[in-house]
mmCIF file of C-alpha atoms in Angstrom:
data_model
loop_
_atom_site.group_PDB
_atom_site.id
_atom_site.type_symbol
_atom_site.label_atom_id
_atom_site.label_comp_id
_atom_site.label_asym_id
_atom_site.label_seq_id
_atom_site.Cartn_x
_atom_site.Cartn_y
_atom_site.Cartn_z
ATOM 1 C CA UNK A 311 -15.878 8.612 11.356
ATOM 2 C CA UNK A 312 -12.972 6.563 12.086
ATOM 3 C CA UNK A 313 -12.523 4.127 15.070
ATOM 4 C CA UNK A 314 -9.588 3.854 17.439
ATOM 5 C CA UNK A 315 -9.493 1.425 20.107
ATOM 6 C CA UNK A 316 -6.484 2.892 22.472
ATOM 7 C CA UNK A 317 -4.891 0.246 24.851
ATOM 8 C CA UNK A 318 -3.405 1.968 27.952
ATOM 9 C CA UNK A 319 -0.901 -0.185 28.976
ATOM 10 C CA UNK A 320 0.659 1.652 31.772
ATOM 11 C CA UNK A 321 1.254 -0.825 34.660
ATOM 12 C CA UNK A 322 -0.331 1.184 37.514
ATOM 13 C CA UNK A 323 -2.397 3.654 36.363
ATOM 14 C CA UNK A 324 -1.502 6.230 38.928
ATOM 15 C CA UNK A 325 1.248 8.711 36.632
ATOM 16 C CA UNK A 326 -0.398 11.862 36.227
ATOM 17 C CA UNK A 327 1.958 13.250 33.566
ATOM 18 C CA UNK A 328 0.775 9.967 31.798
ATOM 19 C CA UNK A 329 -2.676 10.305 32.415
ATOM 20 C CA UNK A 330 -3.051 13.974 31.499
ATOM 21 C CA UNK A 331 -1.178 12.731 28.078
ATOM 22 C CA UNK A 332 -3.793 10.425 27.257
ATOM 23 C CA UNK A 333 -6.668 12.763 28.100
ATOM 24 C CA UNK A 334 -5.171 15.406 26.008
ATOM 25 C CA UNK A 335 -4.715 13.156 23.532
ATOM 26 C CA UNK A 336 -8.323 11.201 23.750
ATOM 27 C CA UNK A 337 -10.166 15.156 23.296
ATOM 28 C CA UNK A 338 -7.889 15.854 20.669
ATOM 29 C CA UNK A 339 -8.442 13.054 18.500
ATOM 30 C CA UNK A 340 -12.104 13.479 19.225
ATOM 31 C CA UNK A 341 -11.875 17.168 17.723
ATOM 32 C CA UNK A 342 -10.407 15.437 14.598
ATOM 33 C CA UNK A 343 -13.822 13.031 14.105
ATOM 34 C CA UNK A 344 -12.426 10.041 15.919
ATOM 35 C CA UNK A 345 -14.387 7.973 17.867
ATOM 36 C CA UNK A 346 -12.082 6.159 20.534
ATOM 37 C CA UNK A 347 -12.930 3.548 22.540
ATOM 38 C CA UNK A 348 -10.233 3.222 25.381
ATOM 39 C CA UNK A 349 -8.893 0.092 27.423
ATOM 40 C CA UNK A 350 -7.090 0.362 30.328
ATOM 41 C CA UNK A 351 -5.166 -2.955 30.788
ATOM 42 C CA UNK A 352 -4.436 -2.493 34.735
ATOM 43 C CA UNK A 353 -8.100 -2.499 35.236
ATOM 44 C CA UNK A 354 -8.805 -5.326 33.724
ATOM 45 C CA UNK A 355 -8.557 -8.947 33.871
ATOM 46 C CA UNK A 356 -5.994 -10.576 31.554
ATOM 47 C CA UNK A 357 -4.863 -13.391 31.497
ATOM 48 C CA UNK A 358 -1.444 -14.724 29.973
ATOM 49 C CA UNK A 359 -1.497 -16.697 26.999
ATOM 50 C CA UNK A 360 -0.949 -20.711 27.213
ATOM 51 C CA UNK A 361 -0.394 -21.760 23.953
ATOM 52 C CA UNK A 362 -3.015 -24.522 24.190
ATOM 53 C CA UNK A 363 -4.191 -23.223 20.388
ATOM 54 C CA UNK A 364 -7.727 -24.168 21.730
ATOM 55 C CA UNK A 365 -8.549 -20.633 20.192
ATOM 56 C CA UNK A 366 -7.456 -22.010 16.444
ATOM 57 C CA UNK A 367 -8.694 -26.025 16.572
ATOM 58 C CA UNK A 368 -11.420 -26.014 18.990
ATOM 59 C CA UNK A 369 -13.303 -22.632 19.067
ATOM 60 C CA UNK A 370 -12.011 -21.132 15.896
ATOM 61 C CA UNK A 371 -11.374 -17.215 16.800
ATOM 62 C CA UNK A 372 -12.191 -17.410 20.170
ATOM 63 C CA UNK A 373 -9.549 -17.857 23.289
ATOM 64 C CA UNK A 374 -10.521 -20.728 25.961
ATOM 65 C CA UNK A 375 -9.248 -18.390 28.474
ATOM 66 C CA UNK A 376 -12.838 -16.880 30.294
ATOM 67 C CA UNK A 377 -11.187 -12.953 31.026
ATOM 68 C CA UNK A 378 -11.809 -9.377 29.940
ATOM 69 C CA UNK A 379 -9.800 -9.883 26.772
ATOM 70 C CA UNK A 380 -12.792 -11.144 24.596
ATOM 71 C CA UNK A 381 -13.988 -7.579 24.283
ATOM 72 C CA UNK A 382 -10.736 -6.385 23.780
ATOM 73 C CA UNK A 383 -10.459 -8.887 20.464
ATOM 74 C CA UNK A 384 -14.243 -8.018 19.753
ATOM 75 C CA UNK A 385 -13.267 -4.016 19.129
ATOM 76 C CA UNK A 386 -10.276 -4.990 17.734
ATOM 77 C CA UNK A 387 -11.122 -6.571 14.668
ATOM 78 C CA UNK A 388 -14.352 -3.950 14.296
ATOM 79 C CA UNK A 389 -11.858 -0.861 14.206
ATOM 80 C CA UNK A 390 -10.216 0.780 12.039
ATOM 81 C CA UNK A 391 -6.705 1.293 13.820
ATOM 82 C CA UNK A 392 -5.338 0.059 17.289
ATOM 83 C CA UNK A 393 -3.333 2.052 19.388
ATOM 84 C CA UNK A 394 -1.228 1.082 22.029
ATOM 85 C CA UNK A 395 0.049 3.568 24.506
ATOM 86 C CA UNK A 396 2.659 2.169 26.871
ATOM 87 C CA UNK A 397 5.560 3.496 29.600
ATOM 88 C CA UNK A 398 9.304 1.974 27.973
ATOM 89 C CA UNK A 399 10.192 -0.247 30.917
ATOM 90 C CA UNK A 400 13.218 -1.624 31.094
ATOM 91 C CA UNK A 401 13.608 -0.216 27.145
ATOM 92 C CA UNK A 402 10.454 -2.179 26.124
ATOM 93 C CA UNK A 403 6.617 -1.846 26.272
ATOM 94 C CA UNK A 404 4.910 -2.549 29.605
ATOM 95 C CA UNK A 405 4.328 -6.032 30.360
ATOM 96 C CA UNK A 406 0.554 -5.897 29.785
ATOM 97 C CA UNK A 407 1.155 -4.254 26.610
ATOM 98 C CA UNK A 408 3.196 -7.305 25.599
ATOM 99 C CA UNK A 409 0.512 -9.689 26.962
ATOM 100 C CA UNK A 410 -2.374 -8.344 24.899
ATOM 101 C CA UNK A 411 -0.170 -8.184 21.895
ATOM 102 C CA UNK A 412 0.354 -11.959 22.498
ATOM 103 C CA UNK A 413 -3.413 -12.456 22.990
ATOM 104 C CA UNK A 414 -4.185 -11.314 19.610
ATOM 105 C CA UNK A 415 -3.278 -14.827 18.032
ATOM 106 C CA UNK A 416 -7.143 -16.021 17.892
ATOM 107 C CA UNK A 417 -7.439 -13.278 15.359
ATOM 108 C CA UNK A 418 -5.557 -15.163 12.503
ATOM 109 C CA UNK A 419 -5.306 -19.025 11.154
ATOM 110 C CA UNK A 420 -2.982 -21.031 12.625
ATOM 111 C CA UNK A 421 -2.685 -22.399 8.579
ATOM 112 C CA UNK A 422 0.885 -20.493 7.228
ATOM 113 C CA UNK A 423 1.373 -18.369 4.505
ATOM 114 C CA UNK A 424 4.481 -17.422 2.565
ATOM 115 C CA UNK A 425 4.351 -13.618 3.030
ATOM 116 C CA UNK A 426 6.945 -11.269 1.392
ATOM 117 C CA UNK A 427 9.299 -14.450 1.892
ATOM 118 C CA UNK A 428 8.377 -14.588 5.250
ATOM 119 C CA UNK A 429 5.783 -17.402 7.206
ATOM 120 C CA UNK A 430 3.339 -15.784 9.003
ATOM 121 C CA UNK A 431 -0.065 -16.482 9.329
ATOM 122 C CA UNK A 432 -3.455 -16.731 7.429
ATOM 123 C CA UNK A 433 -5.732 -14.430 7.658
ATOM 124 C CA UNK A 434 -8.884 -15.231 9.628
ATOM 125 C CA UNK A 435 -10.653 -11.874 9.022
ATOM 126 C CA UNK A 436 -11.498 -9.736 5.683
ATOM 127 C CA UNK A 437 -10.465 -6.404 7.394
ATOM 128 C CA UNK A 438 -7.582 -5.789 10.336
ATOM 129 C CA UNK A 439 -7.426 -2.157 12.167
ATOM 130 C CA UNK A 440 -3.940 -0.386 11.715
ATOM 131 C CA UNK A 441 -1.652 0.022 14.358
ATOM 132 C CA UNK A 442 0.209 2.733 15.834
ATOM 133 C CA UNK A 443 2.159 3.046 19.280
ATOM 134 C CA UNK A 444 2.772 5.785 21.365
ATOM 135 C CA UNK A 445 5.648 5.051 24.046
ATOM 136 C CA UNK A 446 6.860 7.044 27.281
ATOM 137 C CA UNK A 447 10.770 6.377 27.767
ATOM 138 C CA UNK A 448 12.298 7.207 30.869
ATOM 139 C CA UNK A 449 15.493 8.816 31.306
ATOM 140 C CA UNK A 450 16.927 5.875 30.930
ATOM 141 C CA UNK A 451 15.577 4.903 27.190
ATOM 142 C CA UNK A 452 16.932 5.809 23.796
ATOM 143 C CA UNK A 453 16.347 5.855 20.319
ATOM 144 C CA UNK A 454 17.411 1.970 20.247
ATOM 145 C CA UNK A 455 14.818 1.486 22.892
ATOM 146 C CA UNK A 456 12.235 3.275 20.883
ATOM 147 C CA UNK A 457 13.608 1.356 18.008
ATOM 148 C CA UNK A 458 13.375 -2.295 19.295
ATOM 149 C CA UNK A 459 9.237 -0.794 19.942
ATOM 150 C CA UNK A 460 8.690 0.332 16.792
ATOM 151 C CA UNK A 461 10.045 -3.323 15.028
ATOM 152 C CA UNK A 462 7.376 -4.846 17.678
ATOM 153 C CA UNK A 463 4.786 -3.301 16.023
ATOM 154 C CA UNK A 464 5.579 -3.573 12.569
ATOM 155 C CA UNK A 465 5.837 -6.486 12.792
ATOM 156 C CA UNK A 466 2.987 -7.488 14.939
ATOM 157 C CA UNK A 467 1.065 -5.412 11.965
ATOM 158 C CA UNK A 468 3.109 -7.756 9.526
ATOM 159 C CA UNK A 469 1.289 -10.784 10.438
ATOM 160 C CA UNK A 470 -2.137 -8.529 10.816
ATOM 161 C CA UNK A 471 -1.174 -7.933 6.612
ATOM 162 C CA UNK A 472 -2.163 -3.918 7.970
ATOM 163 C CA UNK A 473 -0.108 -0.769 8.354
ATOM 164 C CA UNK A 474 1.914 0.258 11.199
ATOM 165 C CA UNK A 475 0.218 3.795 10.932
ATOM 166 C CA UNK A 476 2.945 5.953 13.283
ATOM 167 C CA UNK A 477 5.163 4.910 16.358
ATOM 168 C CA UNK A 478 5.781 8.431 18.318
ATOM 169 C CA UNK A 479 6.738 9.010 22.259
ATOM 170 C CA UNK A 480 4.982 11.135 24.683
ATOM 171 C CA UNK A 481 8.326 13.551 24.469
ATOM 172 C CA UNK A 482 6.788 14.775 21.026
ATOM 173 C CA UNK A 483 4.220 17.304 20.629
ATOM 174 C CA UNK A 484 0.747 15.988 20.671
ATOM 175 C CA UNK A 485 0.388 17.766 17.531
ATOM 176 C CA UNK A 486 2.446 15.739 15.460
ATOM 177 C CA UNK A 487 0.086 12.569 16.452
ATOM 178 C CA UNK A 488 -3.089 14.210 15.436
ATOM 179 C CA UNK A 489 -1.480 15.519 12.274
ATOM 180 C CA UNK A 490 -0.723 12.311 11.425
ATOM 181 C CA UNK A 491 -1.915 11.956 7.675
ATOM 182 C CA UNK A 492 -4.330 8.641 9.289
ATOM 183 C CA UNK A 493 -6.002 11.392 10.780
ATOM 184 C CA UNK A 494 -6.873 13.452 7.875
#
């Protein structure tokens, strides 16, 4: 059974066209064997990061920073993809999707690595989850917009050395995510 650890990164919490999206979406991938363990980032208490690096000299892996993102890191790096589900605002993911994206720096070295001719950091961990996005443009957004999200994320997966599994928007069919070929 695979493990998905979906971050809900809309701001408020209150769209219901959102919110019946990600419930459709949670049962479906269920149906398909996957176990999901969901975060809703409004709920919860995140702080932004500092850049005191406490988390790579001082407690090696761990952030300094006592808030609710601890078990967010802790299912993290014990899954087998991460996906992020975030409103475009402003033609980029929701501030708190952003924010936890930043957070996820006490998951890798602080020591460099020459990467595909690229620095980018050592690995801390044997294993990294996958990534995949899922984005909800307004009327507003457009395939740049989607775009500038989907570069994010590869290259947030980049630095993670893991896959950036899919990046789709809530316009799509839901089929299409769960026939994703991660899914199979």
């Amino acid at each position: 059974m695979k493990n998905c650890v979906l971050l809900n990164g809309h701001p408020t919490g209150k769209e219901t066209s959102y919110n019946d999206y990600l419930s459709k979406l949670q049962a479906a991938l269920g149906e398909k064997g996957v176990a999901v363990q969901t975060f809703n980032l409004c709920e919860m208490d995140i702080r932004y990061c500092t850049g005191c690096w406490v988390c790579w000299w001082k407690t090696p892996g761990r952030c300094v920073l006592n808030d609710d993102m601890e078990s967010i890191l802790r299912a993290v790096i014990n899954a087998d993809q991460v996906l992020y589900v975030s409103p475009l605002i402003a033609g980029y993911v929701s501030a708190n999707t952003k924010q936890v994206m930043d957070r996820m720096i006490p998951l890798v070295h602080p020591y460099i690595e020459v990467v595909h001719g690229e620095a980018h950091h050592r690995k801390r961990y044997e294993k990294y989850p996958n990534l995949a996005l899922i984005v909800a443009p307004t009327d507003q957004d457009d395939e740049e917009d989607v775009a500038i999200a989907h570069e994010l994320l590869s290259r947030l997966s980049l630095n993670f050395r893991s896959a950036c599994d899919y990046v789709h928007t809530m316009e799509e069919e839901l089929a299409e995510v769960i026939n994703e070929p991660c899914y199979a």
